N, CA, C and O atoms as a printed pandas DataFrame, in Angstrom:
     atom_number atom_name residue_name chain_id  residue_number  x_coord  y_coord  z_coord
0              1         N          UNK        A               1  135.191   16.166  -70.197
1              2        CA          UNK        A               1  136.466   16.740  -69.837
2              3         C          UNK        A               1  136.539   16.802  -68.313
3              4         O          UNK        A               1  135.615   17.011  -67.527
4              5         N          UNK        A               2  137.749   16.592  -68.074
5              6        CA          UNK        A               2  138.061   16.107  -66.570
6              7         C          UNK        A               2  137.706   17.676  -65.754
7              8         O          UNK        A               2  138.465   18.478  -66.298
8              9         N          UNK        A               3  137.142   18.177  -65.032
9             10        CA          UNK        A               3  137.011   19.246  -64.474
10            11         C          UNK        A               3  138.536   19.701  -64.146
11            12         O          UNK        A               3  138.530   20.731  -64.820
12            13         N          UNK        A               4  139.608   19.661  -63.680
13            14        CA          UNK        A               4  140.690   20.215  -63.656
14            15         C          UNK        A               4  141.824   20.491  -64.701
15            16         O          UNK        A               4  143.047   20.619  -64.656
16            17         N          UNK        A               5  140.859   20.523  -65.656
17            18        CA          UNK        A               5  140.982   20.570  -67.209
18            19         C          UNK        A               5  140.657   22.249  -67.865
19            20         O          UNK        A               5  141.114   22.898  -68.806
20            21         N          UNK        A               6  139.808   22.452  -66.987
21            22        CA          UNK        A               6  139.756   23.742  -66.962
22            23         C          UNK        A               6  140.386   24.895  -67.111
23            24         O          UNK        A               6  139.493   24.943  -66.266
24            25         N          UNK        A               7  140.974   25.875  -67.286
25            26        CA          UNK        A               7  141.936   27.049  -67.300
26            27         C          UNK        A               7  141.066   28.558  -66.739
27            28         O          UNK        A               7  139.970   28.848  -67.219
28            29         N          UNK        A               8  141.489   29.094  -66.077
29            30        CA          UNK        A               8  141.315   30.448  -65.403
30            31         C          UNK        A               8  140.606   31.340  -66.907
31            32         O          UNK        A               8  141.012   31.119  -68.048
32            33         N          UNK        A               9  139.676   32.185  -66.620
33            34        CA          UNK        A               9  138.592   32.348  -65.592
34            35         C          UNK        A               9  137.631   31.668  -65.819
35            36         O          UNK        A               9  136.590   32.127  -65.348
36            37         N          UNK        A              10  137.507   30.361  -66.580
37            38        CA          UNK        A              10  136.643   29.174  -66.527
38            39         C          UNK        A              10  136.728   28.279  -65.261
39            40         O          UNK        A              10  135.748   27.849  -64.651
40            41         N          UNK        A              11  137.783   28.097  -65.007
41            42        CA          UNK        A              11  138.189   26.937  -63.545
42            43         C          UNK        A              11  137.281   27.460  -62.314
43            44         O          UNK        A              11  136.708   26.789  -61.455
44            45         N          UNK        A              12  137.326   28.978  -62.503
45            46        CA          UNK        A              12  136.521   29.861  -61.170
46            47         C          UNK        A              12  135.643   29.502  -61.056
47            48         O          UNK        A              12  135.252   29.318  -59.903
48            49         N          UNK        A              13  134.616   29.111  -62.397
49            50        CA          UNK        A              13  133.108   28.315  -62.221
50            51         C          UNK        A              13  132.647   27.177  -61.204
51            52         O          UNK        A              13  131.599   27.046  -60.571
52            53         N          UNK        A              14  133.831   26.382  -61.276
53            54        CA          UNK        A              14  133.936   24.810  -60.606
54            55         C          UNK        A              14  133.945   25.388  -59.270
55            56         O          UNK        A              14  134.033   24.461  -58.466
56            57         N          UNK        A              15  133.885   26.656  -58.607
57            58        CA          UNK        A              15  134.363   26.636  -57.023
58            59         C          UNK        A              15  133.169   27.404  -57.040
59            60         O          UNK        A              15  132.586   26.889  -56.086
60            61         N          UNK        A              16  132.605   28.052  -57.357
61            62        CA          UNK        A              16  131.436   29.015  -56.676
62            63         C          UNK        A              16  130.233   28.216  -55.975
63            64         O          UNK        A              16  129.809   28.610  -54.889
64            65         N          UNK        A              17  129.661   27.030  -56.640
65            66        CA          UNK        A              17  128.476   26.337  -55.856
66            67         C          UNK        A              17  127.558   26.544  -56.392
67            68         O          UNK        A              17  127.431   26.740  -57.600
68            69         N          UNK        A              18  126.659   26.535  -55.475
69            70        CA          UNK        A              18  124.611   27.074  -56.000
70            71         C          UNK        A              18  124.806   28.076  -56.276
71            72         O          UNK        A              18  125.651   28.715  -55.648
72            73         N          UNK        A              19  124.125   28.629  -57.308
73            74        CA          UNK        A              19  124.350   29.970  -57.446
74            75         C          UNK        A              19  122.603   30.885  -57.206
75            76         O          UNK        A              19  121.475   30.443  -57.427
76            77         N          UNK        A              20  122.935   31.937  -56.805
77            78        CA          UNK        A              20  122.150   32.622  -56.395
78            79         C          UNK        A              20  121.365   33.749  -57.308
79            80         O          UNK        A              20  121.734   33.667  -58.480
80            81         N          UNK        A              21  120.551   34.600  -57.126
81            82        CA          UNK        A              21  119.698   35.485  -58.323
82            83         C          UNK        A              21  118.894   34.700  -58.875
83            84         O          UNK        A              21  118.953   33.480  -59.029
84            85         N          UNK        A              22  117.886   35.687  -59.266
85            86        CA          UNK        A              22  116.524   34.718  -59.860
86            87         C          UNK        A              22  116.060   35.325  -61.331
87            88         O          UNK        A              22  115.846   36.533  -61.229
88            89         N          UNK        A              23  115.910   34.967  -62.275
89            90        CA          UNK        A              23  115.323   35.623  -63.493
90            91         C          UNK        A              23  116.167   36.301  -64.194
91            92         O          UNK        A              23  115.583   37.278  -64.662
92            93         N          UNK        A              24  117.014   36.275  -64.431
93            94        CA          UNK        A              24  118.145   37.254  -64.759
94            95         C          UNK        A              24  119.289   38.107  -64.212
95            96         O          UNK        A              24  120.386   38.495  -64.615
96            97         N          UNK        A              25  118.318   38.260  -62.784
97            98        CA          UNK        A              25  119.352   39.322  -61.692
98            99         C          UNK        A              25  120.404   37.998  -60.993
99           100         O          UNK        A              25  120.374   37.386  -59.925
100          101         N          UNK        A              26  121.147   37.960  -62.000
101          102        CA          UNK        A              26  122.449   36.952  -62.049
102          103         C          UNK        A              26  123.456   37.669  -61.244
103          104         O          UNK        A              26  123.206   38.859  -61.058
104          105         N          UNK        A              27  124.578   37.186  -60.710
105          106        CA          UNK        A              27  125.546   37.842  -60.298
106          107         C          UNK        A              27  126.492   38.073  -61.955
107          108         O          UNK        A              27  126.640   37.245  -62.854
108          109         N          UNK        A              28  126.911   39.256  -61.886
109          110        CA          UNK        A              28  128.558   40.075  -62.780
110          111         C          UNK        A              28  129.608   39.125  -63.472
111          112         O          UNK        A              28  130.730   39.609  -63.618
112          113         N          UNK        A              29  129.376   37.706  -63.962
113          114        CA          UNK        A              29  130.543   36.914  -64.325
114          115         C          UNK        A              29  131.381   37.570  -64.802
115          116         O          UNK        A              29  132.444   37.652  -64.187
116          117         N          UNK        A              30  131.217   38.299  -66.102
117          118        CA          UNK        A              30  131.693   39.081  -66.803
118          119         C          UNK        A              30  132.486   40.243  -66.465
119          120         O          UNK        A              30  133.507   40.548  -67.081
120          121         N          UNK        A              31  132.079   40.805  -65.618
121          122        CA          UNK        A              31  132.993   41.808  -64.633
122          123         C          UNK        A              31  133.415   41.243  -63.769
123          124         O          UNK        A              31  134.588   41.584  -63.616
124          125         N          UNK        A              32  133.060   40.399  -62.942
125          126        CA          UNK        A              32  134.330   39.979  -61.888
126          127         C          UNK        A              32  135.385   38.958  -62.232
127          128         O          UNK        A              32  136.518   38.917  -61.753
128          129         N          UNK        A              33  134.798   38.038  -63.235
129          130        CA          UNK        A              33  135.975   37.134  -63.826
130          131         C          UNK        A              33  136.739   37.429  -64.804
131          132         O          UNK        A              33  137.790   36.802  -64.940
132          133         N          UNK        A              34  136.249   38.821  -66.033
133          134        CA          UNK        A              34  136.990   39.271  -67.008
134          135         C          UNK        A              34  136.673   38.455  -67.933
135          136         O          UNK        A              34  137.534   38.331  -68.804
136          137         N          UNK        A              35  135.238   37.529  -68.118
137          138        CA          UNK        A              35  135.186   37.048  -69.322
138          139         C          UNK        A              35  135.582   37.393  -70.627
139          140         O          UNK        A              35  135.858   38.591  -70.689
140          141         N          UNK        A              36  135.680   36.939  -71.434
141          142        CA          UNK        A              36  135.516   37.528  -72.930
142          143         C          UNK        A              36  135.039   36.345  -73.918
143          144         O          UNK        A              36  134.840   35.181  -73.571
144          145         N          UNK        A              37  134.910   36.813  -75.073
145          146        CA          UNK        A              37  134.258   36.097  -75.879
146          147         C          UNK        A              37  135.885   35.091  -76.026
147          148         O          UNK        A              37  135.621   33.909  -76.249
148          149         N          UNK        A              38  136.653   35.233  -75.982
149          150        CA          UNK        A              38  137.406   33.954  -76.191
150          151         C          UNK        A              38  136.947   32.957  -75.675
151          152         O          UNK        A              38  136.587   31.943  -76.273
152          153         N          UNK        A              39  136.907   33.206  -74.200
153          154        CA          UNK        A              39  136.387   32.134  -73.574
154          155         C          UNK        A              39  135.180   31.369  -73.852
155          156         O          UNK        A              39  134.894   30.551  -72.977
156          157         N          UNK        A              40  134.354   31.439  -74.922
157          158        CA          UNK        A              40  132.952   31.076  -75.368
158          159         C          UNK        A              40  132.881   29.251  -75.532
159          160         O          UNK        A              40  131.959   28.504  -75.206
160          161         N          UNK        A              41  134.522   28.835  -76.296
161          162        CA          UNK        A              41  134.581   27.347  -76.501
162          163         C          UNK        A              41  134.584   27.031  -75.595
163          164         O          UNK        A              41  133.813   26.078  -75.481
164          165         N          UNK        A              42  135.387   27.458  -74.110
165          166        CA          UNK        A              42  135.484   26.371  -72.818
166          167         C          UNK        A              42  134.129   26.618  -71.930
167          168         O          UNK        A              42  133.753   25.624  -71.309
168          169         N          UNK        A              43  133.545   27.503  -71.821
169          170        CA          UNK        A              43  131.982   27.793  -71.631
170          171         C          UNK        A              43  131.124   27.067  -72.008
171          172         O          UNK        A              43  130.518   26.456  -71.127
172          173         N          UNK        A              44  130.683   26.813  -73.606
173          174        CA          UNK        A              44  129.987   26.063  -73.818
174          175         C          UNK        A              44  130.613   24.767  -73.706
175          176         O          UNK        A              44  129.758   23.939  -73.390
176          177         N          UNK        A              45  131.591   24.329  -73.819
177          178        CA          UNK        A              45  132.251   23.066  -73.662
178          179         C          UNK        A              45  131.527   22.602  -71.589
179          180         O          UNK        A              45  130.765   21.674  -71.319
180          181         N          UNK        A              46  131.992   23.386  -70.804
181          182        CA          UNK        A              46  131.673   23.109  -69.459
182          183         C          UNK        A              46  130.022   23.547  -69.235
183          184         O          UNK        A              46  129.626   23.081  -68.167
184          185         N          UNK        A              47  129.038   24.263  -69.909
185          186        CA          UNK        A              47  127.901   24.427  -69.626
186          187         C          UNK        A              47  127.458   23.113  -70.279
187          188         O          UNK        A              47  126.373   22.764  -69.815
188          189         N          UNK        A              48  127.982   22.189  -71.290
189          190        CA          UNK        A              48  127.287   20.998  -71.562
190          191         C          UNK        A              48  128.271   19.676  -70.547
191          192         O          UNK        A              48  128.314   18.448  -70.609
192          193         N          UNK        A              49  128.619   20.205  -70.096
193          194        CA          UNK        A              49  129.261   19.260  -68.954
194          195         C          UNK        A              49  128.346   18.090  -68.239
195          196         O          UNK        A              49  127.416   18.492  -67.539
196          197         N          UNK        A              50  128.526   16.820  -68.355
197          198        CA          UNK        A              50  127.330   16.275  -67.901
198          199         C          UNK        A              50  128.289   14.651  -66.443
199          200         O          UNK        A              50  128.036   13.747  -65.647
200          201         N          UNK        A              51  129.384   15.439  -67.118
201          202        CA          UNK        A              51  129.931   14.382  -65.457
202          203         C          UNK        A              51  130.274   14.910  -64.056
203          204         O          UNK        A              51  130.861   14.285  -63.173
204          205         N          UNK        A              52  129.677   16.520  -63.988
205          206        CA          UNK        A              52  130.137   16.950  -62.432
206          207         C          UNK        A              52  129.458   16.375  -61.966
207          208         O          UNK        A              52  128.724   15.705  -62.692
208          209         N          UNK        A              53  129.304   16.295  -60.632
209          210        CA          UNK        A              53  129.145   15.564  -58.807
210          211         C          UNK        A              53  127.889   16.996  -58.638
211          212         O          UNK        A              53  128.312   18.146  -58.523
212          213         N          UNK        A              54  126.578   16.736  -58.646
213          214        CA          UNK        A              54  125.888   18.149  -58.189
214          215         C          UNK        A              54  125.922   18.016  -57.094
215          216         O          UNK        A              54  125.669   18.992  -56.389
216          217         N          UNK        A              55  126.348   16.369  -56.314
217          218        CA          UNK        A              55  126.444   17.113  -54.754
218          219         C          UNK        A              55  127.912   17.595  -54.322
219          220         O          UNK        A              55  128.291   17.365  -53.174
220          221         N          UNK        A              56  128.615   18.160  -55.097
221          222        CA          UNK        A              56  129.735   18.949  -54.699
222          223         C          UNK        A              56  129.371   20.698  -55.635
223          224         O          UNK        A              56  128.646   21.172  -56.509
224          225         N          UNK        A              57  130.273   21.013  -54.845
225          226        CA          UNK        A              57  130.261   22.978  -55.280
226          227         C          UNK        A              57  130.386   22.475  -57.326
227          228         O          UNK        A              57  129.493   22.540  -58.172
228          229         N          UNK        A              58  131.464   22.139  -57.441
229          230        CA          UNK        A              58  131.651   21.896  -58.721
230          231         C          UNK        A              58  130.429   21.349  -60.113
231          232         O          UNK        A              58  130.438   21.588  -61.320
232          233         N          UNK        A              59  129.647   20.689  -59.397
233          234        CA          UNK        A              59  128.209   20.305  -60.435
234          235         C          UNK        A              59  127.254   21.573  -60.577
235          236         O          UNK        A              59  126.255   21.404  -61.276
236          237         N          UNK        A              60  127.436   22.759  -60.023
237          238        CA          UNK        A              60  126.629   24.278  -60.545
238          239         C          UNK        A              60  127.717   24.995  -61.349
239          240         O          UNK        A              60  127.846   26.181  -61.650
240          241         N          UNK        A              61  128.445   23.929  -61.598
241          242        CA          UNK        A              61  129.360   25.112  -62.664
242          243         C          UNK        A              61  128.921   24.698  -64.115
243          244         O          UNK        A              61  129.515   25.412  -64.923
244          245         N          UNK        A              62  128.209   23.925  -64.640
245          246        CA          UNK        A              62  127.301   24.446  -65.479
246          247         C          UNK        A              62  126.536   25.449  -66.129
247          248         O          UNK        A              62  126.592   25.955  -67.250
248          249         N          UNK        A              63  125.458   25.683  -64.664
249          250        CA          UNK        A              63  124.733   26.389  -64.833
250          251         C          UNK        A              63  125.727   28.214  -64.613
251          252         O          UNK        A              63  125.370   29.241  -65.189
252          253         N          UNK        A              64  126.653   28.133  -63.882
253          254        CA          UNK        A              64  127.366   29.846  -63.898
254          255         C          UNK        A              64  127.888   30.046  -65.551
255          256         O          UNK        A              64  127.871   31.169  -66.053
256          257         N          UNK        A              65  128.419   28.658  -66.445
257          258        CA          UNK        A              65  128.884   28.527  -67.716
258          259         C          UNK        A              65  128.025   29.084  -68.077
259          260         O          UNK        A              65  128.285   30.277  -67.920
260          261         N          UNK        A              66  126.249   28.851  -68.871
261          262        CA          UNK        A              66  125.415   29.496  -69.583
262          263         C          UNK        A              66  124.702   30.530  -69.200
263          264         O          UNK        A              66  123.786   31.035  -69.849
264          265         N          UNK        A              67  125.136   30.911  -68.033
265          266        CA          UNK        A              67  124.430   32.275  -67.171
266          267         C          UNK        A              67  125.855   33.472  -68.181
267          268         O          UNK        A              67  125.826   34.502  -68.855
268          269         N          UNK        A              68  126.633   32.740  -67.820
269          270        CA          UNK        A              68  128.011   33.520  -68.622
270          271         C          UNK        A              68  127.752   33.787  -69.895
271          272         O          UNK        A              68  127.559   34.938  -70.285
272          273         N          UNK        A              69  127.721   32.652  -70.741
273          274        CA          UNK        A              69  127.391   32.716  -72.128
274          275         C          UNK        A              69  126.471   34.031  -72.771
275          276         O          UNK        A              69  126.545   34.801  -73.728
276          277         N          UNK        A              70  125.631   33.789  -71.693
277          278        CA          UNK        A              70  124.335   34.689  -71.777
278          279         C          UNK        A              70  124.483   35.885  -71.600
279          280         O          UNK        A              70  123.775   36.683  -72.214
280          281         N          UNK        A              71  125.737   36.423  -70.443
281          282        CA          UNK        A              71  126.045   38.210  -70.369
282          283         C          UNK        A              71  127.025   38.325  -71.742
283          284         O          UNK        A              71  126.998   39.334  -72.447
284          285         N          UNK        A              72  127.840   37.234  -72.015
285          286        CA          UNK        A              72  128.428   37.157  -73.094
286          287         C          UNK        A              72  127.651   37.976  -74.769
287          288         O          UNK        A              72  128.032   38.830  -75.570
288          289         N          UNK        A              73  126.610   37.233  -74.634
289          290        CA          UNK        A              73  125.708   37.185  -75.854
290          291         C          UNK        A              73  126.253   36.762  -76.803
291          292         O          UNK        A              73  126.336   37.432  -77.833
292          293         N          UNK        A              74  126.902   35.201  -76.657
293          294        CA          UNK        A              74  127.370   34.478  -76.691
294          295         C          UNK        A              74  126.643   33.570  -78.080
295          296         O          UNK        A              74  126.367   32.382  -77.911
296          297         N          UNK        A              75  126.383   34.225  -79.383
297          298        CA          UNK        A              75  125.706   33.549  -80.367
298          299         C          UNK        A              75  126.044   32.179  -80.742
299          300         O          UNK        A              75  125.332   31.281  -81.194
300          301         N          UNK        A              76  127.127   32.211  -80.493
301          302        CA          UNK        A              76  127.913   30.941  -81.222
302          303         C          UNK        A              76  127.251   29.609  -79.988
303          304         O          UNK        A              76  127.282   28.416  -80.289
304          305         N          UNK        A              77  126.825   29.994  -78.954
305          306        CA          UNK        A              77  126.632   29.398  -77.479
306          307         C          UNK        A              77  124.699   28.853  -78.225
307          308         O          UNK        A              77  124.308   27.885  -77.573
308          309         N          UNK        A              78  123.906   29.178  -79.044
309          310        CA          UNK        A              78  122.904   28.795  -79.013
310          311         C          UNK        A              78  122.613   27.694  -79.451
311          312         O          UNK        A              78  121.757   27.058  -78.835
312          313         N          UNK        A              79  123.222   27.114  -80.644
313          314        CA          UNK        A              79  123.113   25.825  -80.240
314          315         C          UNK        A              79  123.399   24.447  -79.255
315          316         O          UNK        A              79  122.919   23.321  -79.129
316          317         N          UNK        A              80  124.323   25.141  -78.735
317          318        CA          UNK        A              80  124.493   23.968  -77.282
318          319         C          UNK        A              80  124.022   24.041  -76.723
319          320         O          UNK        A              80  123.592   22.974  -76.284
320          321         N          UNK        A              81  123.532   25.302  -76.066
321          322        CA          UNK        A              81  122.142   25.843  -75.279
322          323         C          UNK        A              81  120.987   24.943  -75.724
323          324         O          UNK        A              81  120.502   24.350  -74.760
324          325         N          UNK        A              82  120.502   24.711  -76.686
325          326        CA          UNK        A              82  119.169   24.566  -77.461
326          327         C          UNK        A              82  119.621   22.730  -76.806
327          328         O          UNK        A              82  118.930   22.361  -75.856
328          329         N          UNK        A              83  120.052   22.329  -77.012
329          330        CA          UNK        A              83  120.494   20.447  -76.629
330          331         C          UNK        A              83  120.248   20.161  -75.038
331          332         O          UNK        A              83  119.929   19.173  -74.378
332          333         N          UNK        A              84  120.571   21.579  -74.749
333          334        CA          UNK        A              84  120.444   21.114  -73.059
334          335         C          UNK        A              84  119.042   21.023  -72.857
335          336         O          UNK        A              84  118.687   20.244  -71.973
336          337         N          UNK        A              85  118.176   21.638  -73.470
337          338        CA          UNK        A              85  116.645   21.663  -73.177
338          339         C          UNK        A              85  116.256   20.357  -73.133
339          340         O          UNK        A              85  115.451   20.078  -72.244
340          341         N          UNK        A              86  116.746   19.168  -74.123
341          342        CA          UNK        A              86  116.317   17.994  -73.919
342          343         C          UNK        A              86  116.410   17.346  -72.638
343          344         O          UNK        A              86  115.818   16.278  -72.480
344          345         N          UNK        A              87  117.057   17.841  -71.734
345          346        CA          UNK        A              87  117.345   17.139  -70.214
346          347         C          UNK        A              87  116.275   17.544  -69.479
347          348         O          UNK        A              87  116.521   18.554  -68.820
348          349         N          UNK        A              88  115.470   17.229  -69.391
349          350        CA          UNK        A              88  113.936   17.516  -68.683
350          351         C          UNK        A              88  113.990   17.099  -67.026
351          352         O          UNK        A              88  113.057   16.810  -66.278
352          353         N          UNK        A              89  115.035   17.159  -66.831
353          354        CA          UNK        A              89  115.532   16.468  -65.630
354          355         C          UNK        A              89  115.632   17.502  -64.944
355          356         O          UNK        A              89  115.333   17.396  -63.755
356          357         N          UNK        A              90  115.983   18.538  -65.348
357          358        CA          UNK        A              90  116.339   19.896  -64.776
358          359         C          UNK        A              90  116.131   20.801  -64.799
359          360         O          UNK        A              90  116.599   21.437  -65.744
360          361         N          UNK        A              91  115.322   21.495  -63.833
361          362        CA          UNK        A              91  114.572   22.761  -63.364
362          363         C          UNK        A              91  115.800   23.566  -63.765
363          364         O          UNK        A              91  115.643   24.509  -64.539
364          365         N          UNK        A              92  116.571   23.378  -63.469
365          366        CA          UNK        A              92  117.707   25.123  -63.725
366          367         C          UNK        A              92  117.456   25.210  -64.990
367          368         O          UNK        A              92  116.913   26.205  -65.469
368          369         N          UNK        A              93  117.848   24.101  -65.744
369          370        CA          UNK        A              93  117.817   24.493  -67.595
370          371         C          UNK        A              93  116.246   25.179  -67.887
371          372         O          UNK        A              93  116.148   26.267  -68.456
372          373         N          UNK        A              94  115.020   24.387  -67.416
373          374        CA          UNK        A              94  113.778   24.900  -68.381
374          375         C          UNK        A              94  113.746   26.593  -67.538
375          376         O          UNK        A              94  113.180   27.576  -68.018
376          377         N          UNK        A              95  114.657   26.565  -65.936
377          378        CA          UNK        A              95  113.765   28.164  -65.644
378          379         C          UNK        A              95  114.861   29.013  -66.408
379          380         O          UNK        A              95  114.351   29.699  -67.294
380          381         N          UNK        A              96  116.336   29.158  -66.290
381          382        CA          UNK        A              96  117.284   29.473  -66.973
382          383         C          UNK        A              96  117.412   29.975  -68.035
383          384         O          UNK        A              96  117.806   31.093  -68.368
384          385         N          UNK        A              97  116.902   28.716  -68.854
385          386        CA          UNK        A              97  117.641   29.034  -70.564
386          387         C          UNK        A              97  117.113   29.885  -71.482
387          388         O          UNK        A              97  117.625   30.332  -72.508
388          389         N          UNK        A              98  115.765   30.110  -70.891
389          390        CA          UNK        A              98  114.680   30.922  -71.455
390          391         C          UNK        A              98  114.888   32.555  -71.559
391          392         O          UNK        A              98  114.505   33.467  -72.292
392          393         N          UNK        A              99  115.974   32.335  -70.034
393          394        CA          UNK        A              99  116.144   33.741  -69.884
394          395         C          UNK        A              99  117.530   34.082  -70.522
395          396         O          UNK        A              99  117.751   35.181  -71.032
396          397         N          UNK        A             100  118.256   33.286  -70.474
397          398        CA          UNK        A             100  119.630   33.206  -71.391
398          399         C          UNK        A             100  119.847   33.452  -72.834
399          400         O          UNK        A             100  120.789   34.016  -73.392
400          401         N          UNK        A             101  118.379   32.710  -73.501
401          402        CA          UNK        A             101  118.524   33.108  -74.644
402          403         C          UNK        A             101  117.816   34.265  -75.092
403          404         O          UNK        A             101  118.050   34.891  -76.126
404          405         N          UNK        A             102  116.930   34.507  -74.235
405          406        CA          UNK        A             102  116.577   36.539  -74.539
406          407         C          UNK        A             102  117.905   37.224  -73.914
407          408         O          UNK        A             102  117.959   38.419  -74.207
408          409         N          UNK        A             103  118.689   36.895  -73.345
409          410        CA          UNK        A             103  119.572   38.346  -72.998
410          411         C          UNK        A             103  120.799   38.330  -74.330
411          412         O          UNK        A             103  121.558   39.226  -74.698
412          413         N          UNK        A             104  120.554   36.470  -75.000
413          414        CA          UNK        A             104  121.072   36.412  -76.188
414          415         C          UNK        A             104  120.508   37.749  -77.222
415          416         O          UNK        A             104  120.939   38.878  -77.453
416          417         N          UNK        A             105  119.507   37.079  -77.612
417          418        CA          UNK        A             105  118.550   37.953  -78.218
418          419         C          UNK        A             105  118.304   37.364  -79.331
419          420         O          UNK        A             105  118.435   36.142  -79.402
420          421         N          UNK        A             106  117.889   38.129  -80.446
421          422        CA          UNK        A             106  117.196   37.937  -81.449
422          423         C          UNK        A             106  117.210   36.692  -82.329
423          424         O          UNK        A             106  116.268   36.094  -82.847
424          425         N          UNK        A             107  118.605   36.441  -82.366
425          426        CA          UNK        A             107  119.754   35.841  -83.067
426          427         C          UNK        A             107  119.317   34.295  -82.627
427          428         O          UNK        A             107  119.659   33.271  -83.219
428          429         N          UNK        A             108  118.638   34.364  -81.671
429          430        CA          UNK        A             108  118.131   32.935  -81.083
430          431         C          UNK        A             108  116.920   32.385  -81.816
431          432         O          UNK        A             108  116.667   31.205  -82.056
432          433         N          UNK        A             109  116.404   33.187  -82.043
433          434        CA          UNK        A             109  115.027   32.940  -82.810
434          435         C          UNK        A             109  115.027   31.732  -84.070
435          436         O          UNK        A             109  114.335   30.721  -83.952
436          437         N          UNK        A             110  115.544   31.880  -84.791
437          438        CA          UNK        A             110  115.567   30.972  -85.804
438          439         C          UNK        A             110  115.746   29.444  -85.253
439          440         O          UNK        A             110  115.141   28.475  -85.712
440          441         N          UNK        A             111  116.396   29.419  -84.516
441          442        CA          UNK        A             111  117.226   28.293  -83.759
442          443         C          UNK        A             111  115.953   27.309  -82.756
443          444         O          UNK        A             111  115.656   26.119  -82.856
444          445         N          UNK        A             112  115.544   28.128  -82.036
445          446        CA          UNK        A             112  114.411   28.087  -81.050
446          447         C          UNK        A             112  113.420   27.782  -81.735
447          448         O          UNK        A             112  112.652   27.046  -81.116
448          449         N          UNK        A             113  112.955   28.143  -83.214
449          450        CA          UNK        A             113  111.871   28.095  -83.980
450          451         C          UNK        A             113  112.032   26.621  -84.094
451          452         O          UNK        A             113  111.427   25.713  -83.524
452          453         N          UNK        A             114  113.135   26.600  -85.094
453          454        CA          UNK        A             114  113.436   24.732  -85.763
454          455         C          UNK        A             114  113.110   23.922  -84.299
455          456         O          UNK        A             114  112.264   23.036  -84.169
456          457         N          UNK        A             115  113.867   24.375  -83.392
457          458        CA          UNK        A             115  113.904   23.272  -82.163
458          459         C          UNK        A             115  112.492   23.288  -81.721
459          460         O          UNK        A             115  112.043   22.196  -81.373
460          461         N          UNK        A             116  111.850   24.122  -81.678
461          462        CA          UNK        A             116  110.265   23.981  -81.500
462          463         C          UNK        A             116  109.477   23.036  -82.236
463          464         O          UNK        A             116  108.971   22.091  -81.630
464          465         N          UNK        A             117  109.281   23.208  -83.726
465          466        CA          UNK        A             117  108.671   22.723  -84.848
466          467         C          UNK        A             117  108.860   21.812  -85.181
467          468         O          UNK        A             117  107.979   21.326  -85.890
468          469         N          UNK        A             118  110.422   20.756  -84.843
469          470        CA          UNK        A             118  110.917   20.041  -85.665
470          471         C          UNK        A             118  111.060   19.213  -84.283
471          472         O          UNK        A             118  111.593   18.103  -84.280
């Protein structure tokens, strides 16, 4: 999906850049953009985004998508989550997602198991 495809407070993702915080101590998506779980389809739709430019601001809007998902607790978000792990290409996903899907929580487990084992 064409990045200007986007709609408010998803589009906000595409302008922020690198994003900053380490381990969880994420910046507030959720409070400063007014997420809600509506927004969960265009989230995971743009956290599996695989045609942004990472050398523009717009290619870390990915990673603010599943940082979101994640204050979300965003269940419906774990299997798209779980697909991105295959991209071994990318340090944000293996340090990230780990922590995304514990602030998920429990609900991840089953999911994480199969994708482990299988």
């Amino acid at each position: 999906m064409p990045a200007n495809d986007y709609q408010p407070p998803v589009a906000k993702l595409l302008a922020i850049g690198r994003p900053k915080g380490t381990r969880g101590k994420w910046f507030d998506y959720v409070e400063a953009y007014g997420f809600t779980q509506e927004h969960v389809p265009d989230l995971i739709r743009l956290a599996s985004e695989e045609d942004l430019d990472w050398q523009d601001d717009e290619g870390y809007a990915p990673i603010h998508a599943y940082r979101t998902l994640g204050q979300l607790k965003a269940e419906s978000a774990i299997a798209p989550l779980i697909s991105l792990l295959s991209d071994d290409d990318s340090d944000w996903y293996m340090e990230d997602l780990p922590v995304v899907f514990g602030i998920i929580g429990p609900a991840c487990i089953p999911a994480l198991t199969y994708y482990l084992v299988y």
